[in-house]
Coordinates of C-alpha atoms and ligand atoms in Angstrom, one line a residue:
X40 CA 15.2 -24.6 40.5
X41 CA 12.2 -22.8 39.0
X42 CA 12.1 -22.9 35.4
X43 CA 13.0 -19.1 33.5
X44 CA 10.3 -17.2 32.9
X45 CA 8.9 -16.9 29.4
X46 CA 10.1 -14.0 27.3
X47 CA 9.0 -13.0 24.8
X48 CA 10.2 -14.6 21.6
X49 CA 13.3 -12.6 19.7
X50 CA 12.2 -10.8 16.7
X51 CA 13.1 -12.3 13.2
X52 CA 12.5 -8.9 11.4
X53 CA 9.8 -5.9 12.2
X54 CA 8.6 -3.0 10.5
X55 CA 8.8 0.4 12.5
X56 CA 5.2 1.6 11.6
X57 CA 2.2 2.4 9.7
X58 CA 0.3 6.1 9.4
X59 CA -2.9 7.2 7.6
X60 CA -4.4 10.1 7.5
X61 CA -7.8 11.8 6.6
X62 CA -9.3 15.3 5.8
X63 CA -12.9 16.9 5.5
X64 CA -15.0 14.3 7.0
X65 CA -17.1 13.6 10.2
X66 CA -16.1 10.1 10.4
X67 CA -12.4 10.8 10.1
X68 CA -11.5 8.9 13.3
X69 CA -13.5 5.6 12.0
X70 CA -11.8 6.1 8.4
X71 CA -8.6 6.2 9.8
X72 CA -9.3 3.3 12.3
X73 CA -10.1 1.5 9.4
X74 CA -6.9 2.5 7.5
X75 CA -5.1 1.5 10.4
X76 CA -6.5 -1.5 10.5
X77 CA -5.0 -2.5 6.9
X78 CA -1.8 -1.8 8.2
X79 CA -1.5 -3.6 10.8
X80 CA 1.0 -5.5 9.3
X81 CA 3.7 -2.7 9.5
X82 CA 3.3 -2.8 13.8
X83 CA 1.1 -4.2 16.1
X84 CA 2.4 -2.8 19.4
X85 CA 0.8 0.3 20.1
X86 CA -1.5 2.3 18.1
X87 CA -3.0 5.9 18.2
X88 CA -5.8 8.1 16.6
X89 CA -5.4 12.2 17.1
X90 CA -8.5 14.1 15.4
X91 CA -8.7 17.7 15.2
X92 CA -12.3 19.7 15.3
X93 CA -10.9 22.9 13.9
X94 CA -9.5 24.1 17.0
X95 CA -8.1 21.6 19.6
X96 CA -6.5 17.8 19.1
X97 CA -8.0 15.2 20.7
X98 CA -6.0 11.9 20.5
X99 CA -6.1 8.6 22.3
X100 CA -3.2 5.5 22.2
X101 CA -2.8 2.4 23.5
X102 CA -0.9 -1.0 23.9
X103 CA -2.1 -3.8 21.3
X104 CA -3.6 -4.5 18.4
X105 CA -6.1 -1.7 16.7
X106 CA -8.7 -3.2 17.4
X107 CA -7.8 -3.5 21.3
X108 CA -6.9 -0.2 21.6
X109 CA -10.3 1.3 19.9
X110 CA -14.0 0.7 20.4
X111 CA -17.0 2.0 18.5
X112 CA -17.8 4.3 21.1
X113 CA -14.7 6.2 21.2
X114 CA -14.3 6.7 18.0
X115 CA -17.6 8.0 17.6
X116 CA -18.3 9.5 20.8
X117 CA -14.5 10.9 22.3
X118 CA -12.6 11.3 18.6
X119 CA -14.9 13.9 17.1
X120 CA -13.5 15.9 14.2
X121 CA -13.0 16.2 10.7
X122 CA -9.6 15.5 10.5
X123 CA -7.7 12.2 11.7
X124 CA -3.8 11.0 11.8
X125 CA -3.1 7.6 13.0
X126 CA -0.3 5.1 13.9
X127 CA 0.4 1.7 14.4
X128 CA 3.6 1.0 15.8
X129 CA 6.2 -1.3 17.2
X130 CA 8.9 -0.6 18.7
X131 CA 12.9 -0.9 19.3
X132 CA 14.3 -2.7 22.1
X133 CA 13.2 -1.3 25.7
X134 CA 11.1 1.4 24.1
X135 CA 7.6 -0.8 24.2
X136 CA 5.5 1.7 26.5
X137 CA 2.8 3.8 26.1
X138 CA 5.1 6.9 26.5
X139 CA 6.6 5.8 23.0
X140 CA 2.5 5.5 21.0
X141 CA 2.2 7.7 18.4
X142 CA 0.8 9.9 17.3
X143 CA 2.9 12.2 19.4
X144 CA 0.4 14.7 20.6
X145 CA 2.2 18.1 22.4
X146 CA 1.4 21.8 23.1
X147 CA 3.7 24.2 21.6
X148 CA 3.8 28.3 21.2
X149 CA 1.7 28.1 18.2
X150 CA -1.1 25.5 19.4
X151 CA -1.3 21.7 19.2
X152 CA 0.3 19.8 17.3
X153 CA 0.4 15.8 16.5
X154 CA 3.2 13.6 14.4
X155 CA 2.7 10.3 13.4
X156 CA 6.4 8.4 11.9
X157 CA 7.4 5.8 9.9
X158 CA 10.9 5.2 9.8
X159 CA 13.9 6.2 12.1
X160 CA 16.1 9.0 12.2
X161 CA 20.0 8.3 12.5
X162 CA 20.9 11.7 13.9
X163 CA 18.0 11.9 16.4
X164 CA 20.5 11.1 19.7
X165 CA 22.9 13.8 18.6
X166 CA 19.7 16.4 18.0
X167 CA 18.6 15.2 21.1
X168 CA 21.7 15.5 23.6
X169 CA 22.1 19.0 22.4
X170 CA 18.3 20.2 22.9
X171 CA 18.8 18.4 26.5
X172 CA 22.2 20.3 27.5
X173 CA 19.8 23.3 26.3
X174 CA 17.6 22.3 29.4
X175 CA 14.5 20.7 27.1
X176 CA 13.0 17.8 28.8
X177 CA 11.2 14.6 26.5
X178 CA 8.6 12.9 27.8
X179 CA 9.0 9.5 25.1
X180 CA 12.5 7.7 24.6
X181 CA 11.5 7.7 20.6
X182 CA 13.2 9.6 18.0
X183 CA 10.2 10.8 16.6
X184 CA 10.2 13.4 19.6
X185 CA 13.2 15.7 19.0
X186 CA 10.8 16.6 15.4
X187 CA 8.2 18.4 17.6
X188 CA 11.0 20.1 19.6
X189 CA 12.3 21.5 16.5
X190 CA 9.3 22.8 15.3
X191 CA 9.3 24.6 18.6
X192 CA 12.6 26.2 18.3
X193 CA 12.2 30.0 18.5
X194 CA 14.4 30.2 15.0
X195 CA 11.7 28.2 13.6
X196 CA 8.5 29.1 15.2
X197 CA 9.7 32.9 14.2
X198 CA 9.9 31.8 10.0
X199 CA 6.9 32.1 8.0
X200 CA 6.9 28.4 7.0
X201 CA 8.7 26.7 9.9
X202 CA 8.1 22.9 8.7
X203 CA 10.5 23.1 5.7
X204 CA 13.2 24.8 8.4
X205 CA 12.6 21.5 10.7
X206 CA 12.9 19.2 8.1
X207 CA 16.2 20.4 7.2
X208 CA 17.6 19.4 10.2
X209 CA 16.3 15.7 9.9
X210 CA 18.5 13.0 8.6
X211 CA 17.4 9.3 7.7
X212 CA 14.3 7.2 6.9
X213 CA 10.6 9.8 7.8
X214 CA 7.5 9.7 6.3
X215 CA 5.4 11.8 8.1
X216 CA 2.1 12.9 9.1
X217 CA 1.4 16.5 11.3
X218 CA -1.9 16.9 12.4
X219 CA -2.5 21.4 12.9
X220 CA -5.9 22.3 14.4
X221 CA -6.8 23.3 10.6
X222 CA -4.2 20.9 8.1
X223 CA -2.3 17.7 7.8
X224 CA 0.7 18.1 6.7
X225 CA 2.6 14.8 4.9
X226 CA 6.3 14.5 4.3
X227 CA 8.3 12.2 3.0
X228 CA 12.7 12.2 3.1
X229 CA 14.8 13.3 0.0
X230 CA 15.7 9.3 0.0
X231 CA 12.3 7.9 -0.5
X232 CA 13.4 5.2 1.7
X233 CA 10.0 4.3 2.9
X234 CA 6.7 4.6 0.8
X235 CA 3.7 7.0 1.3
X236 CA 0.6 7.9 -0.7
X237 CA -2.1 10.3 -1.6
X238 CA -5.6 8.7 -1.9
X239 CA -8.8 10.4 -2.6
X240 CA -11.6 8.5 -1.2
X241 CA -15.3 8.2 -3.1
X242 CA -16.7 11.2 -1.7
X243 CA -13.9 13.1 -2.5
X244 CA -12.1 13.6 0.8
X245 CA -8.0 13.3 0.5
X246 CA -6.3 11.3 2.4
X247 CA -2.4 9.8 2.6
X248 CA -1.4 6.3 4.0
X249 CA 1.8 4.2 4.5
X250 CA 0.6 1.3 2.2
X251 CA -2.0 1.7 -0.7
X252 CA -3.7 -1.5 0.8
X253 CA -5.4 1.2 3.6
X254 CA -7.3 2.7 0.6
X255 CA -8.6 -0.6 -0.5
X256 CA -10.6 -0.8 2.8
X257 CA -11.4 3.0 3.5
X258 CA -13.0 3.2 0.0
X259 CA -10.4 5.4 -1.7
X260 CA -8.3 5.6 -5.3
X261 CA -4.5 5.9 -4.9
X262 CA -3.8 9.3 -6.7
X263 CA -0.3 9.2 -6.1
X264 CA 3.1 9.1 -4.2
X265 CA 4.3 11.6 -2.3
X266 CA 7.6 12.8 -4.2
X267 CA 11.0 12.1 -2.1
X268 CA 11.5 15.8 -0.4
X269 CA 7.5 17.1 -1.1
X270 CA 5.6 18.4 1.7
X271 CA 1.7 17.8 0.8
X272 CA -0.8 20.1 2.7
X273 CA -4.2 18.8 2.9
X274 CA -6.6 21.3 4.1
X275 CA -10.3 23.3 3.4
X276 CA -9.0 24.0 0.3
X277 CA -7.6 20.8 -0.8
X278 CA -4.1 19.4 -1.9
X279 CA -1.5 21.9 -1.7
X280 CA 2.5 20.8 -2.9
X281 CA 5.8 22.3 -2.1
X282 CA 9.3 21.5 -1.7
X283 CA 11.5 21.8 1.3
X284 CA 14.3 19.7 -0.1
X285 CA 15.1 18.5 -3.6
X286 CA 15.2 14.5 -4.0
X287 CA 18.7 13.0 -3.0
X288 CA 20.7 12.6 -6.3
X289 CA 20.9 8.8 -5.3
X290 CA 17.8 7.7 -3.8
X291 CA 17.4 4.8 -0.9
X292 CA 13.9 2.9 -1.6
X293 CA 14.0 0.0 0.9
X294 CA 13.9 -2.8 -1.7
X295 CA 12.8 -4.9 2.1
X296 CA 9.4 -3.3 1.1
X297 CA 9.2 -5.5 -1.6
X298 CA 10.5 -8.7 -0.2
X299 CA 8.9 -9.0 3.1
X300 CA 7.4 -5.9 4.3
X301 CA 4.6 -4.7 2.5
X302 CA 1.4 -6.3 2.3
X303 CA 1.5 -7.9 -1.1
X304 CA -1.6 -6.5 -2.5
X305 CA -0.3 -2.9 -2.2
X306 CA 1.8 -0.6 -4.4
X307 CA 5.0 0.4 -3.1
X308 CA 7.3 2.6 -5.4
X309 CA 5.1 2.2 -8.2
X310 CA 5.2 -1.5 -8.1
X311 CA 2.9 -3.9 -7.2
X312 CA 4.0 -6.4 -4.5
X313 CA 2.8 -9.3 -5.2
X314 CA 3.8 -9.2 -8.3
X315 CA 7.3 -8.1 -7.6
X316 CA 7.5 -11.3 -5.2
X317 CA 6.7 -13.3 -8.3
X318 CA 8.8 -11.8 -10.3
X319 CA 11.8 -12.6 -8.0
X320 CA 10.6 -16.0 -7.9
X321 CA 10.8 -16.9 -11.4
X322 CA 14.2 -15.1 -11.1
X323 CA 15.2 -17.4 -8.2
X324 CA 14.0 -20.1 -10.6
X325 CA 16.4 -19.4 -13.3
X326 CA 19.5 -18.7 -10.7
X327 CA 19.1 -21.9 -8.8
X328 CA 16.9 -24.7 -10.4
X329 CA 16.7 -28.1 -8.8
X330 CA 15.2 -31.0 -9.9
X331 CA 12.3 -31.9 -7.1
X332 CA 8.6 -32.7 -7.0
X333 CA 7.1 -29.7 -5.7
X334 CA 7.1 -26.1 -4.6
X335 CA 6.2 -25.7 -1.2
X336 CA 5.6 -21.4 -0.1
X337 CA 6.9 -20.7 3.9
X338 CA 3.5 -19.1 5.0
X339 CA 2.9 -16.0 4.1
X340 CA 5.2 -13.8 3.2
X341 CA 6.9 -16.4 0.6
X342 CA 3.7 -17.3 -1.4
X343 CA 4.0 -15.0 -4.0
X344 CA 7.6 -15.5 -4.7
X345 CA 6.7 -19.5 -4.5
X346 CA 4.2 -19.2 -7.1
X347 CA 6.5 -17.4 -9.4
X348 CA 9.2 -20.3 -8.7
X349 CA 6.9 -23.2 -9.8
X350 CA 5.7 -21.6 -12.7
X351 CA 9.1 -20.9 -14.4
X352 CA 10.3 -24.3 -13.1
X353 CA 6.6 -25.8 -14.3
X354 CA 6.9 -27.9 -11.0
X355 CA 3.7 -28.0 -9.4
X356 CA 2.7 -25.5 -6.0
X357 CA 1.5 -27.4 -3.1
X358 CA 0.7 -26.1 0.7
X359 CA 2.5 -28.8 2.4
X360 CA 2.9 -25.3 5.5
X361 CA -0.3 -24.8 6.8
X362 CA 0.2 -21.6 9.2
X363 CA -1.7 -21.1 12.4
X364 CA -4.2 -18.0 12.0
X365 CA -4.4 -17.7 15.9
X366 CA -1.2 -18.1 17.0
X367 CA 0.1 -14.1 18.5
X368 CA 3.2 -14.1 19.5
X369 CA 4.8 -17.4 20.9
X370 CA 7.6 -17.7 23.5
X371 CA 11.2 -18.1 24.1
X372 CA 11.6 -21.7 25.0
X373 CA 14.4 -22.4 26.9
X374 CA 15.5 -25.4 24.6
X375 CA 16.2 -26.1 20.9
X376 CA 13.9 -29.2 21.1
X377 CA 11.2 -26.9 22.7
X378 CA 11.8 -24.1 20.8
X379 CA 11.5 -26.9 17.5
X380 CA 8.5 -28.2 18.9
X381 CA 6.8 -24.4 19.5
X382 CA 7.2 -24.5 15.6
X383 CA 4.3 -26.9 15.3
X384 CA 1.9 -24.0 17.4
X385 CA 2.5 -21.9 13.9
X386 CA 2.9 -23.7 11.8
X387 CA 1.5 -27.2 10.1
X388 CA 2.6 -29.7 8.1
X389 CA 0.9 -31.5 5.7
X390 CA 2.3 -34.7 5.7
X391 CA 0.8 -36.1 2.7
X392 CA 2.3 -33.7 0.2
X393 CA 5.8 -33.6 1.7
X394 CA 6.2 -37.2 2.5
X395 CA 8.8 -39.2 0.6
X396 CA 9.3 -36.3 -1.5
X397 CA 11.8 -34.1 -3.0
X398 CA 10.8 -30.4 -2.2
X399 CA 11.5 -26.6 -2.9
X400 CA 10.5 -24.2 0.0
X401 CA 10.9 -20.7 -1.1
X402 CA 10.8 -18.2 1.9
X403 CA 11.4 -14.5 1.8
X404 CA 14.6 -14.2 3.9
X405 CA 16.8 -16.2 6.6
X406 CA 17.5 -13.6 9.5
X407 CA 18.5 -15.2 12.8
X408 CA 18.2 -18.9 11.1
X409 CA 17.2 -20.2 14.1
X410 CA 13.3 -20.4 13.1
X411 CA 14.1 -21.6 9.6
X412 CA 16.3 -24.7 11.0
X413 CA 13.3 -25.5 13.3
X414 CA 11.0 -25.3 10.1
X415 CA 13.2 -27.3 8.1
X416 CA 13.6 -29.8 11.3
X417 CA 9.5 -30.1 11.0
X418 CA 9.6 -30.7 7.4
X419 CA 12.3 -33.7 7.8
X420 CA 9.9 -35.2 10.4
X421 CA 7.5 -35.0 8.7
X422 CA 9.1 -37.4 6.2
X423 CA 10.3 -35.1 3.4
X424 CA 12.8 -37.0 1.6
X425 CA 14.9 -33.9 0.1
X426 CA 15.0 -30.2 1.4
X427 CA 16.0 -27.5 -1.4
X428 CA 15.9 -24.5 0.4
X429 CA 15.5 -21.0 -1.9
X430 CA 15.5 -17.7 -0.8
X431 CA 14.2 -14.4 -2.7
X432 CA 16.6 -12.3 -1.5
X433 CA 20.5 -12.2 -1.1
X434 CA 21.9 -13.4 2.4
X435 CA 21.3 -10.6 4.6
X436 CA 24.9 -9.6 6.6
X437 CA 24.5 -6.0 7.7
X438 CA 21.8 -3.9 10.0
X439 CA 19.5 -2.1 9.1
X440 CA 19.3 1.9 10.1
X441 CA 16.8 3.1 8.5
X442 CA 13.5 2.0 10.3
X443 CA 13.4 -1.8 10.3
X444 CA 14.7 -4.2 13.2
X445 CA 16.8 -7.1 12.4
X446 CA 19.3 -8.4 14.6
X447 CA 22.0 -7.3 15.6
X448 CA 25.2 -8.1 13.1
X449 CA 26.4 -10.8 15.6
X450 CA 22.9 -12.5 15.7
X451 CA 22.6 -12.5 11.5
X452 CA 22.8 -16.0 10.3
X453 CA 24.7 -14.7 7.3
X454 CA 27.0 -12.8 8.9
X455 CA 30.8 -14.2 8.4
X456 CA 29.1 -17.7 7.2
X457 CA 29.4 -18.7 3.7
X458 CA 26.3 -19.8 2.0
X459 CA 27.1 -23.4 2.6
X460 CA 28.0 -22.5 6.1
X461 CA 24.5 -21.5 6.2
X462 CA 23.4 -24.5 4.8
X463 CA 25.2 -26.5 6.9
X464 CA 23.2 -24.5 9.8
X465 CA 19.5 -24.9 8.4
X466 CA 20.3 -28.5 8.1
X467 CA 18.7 -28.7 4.3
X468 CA 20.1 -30.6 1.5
X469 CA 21.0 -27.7 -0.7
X470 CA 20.1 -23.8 -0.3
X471 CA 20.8 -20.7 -2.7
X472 CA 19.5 -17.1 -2.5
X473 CA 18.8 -14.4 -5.4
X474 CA 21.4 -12.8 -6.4
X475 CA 21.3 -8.8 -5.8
X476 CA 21.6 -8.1 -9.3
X477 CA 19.3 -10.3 -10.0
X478 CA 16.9 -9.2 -7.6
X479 CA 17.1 -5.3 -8.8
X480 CA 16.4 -6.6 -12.1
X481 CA 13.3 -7.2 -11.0
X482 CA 12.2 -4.0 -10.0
X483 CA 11.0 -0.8 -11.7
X484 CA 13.3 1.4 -9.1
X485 CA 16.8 2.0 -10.8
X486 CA 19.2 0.6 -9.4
X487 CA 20.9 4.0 -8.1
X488 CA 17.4 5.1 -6.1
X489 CA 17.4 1.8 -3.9
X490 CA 18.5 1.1 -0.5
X491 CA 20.1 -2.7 -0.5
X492 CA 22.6 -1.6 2.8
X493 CA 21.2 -5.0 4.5
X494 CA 22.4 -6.8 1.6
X495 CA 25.5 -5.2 0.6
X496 CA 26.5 -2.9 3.4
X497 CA 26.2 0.4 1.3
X498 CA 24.2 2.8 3.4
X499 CA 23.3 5.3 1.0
X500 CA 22.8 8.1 4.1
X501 CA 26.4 7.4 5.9
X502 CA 25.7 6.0 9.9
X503 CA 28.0 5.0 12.3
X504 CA 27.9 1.4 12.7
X505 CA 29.8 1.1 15.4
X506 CA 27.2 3.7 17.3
X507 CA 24.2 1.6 16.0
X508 CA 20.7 2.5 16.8
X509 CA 20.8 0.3 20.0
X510 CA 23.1 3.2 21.6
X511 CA 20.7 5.5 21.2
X512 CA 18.3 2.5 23.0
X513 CA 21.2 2.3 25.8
X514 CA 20.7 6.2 26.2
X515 CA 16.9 6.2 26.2
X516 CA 16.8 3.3 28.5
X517 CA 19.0 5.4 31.3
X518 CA 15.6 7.4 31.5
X519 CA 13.9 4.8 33.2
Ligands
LIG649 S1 18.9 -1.6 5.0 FE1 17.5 -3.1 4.0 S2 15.7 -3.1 5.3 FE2 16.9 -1.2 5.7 S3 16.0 0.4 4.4 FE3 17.8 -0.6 3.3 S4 16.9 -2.2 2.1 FE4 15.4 -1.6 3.6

């Protein structure tokens, strides 16, 4: 019998996106390449560049990595203009096609217009059932679409200021860019949920990205956030600010950011991430100290919190994980013992520092638990004598709605497991997480403007659980 095909390998967690934007310069399509490029952390399936020249849009996506999808001489030669939006993206389940790249670039009564998303919209299926028994037809199966439909509702077109009328109507996680033939346009929800800044770049041009790590590399200064309910205008004449909503009374900034997401030289909500990650390290360290020989980080995302660990611990940090650079994405095997083996293609370990030894690995989270059992299963072979697992997060037991992809509730590790349970699982000799309230404490955010539904199950913006996100998936997928 032939052997299954490869698939590709099931997601542990993934970000829904990364946007930067750019205004008043001839080499806004390389700028915002490069800001893109900083990003690509926050998705690395598709990406997309729209420029504007004062009159039309001009915009090109594609499948891959940034730096498949562009070359030197489109950016130069077919993106001309003087302002830029981009996107990096990856997507939900059976929404991985070109249709679905952003930015979103459509022709509506008032002109072009482009919109580039980060998050996801809980009430987008609803909007978009009714706009389709109203006879409108979508050309992507993303939620990001029904926002350019609105904006082309006669009731809205008609108003003088139609954006803060769309908006309105929008309900979850959006930071957002619009790209107008003479403005960008950047919005962010009442929640805050995810983070977006204004930069002003060394020759003075503004410009607004996801993360502030895409102003490190487009030679720009963060200014500052955009406020939870602000729409910035960046145009000829500058920064322009207004309201369309007032921020939500209890805010929902994704603490995830912080723990896994961002990249950790960036900062998110005001916060530095690296040092956030250290922070709820040292935490960690008071919560669940063990004696042992060493800290060990899982590669990369739980350096920082690592660091922080063995210096409030004073055990000493070793890489005993060396992770593959080149390794893309691996496969599903269709065994455990392949699937522990495929571990070693990412991942290295170096014998002589966990050999015969008692060590702490701190990682950032345990979704599935299927990868971190394989990584503990390395570890043991390669001779480590005790494995004292710490996580710098609580166990996570609910989905998330709001614009990143875990699992689904069944497939959570955590979900209706104890924590020894989980243990048991991972196969270590003893594991503990952060505590929640211990892991607000570390942050600058109060505690009543952050999001911690993954972690506690309270969704600050109510969803239906039952409906999930991968209904409106089911729904998008009968298009095809
Ligand atoms: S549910 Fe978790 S991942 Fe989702 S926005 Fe809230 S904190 Fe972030």
């Amino acid at each position: 019998m032939a052997s299954p095909l490869p698939q590709y390998e099931e997601y542990e967690k993934k970000e829904k996106c990364g946007i930067f934007g750019i205004w008043g310069t001839e080499a806004a399509s390389q700028i915002t390449y490069q800001g893109l490029f900083a990003q690509q952390h926050r998705g690395q399936e598709s990406a997309g560049i729209t420029v504007t020249d004062g009159r039309e849009l001009f915009g090109h996506t594609g499948m891959g990595l940034v730096s498949q999808v562009f070359n030197p001489r489109l950016l130069k030669e077919e993106l001309k203009g003087y302002g830029a939006i981009g996107h990096v993206r990856y997507s939900t389940t059976g929404s991985s096609k070109l249709c679905n790249a952003q930015p979103l670039l459509r022709q509506y009564l008032m002109g072009p217009v482009a919109v580039a998303h980060n998050g996801n919209l809980i009430n987008a299926a609803l909007l978009r059932q009714e706009y389709e028994r109203h006879g409108h037809i979508f050309q992507s199966t993303t939620d990001t679409e029904i926002i350019v439909h609105l904006l082309a509702k006669p009731s809205h077109v008609e108003k003088a200021d139609p954006l803060p009328h769309v908006l309105k109507h929008l309900q979850g996680a959006f930071s957002l860019l619009f790209l107008f033939p003479n403005r960008i346009e950047a919005v962010r929800d009442p929640w805050g949920i995810r983070p977006l800044s204004l930069g002003r770049t060394a020759e003075g041009q503004w410009c607004i990205a996801s993360e502030t790590c895409a102003f490190d590399c487009t030679d720009a200064e963060f200014v500052r956030d955009i406020e939870p309910g602000e729409i910035v205008r960046i145009d000829d004449n500058g920064v322009h600010s207004r309201r369309y909503d007032k921020p939500a009374e209890q805010g929902a900034r994704c603490v995830f950011e912080h723990v896994y997401f961002a990249n950790p030289a960036s900062v998110v909500f005001g916060q530095n991430v690296h040092l956030v990650r250290e922070t709820l390290g040292r935490q960690l360290a008071r919560e669940s100290n063990v004696p042992a020989d060493c800290v060990i980080p899982m590669p990369d995302s739980g350096r920082s919190a690592a660091l922080g660990y063995a210096k409030e611990s004073d055990l000493v940090f070793e890489e005993g994980i060396v992770p593959n650079r080149f390794v893309g994405r691996t496969f599903i095997m269709p065994s455990q013992a392949a699937r522990d083996r495929a571990v070693s293609m990412k991942l290295n370990i170096v014998e002589e520092i966990v050999k015969d030894r008692r060590i702490v690995v701190v990682d950032d989270s345990i979704v599935r638990g299927t990868t971190t059992r394989s990584k503990m299963r390395a570890l043991r072979r390669a001779g480590a004598k005790e494995i004292h697992l710490r996580i710098s997060c609580p166990p996570i037991r609910h989905p998330c709605f709001y614009g990143i992809d875990f699992a689904t509730v069944n497939e959570l590790v955590a979900n209706n497991r104890t924590v020894e349970q989980i243990r048991e699982f991972i196969e270590v000799d003893t594991l503990s997480y952060l505590s929640l309230e211990g892991m607000l404490a570390c942050l600058k955010v109060p505690e009543k403007d952050c999001c911690t539904a993954c972690w506690s199950g309270n969704y600050k913006i109510p969803v239906n659980e039952q409906a999930s996100k991968f209904s409106f998936e089911r729904d998008q997928l009968k298009m095809f």
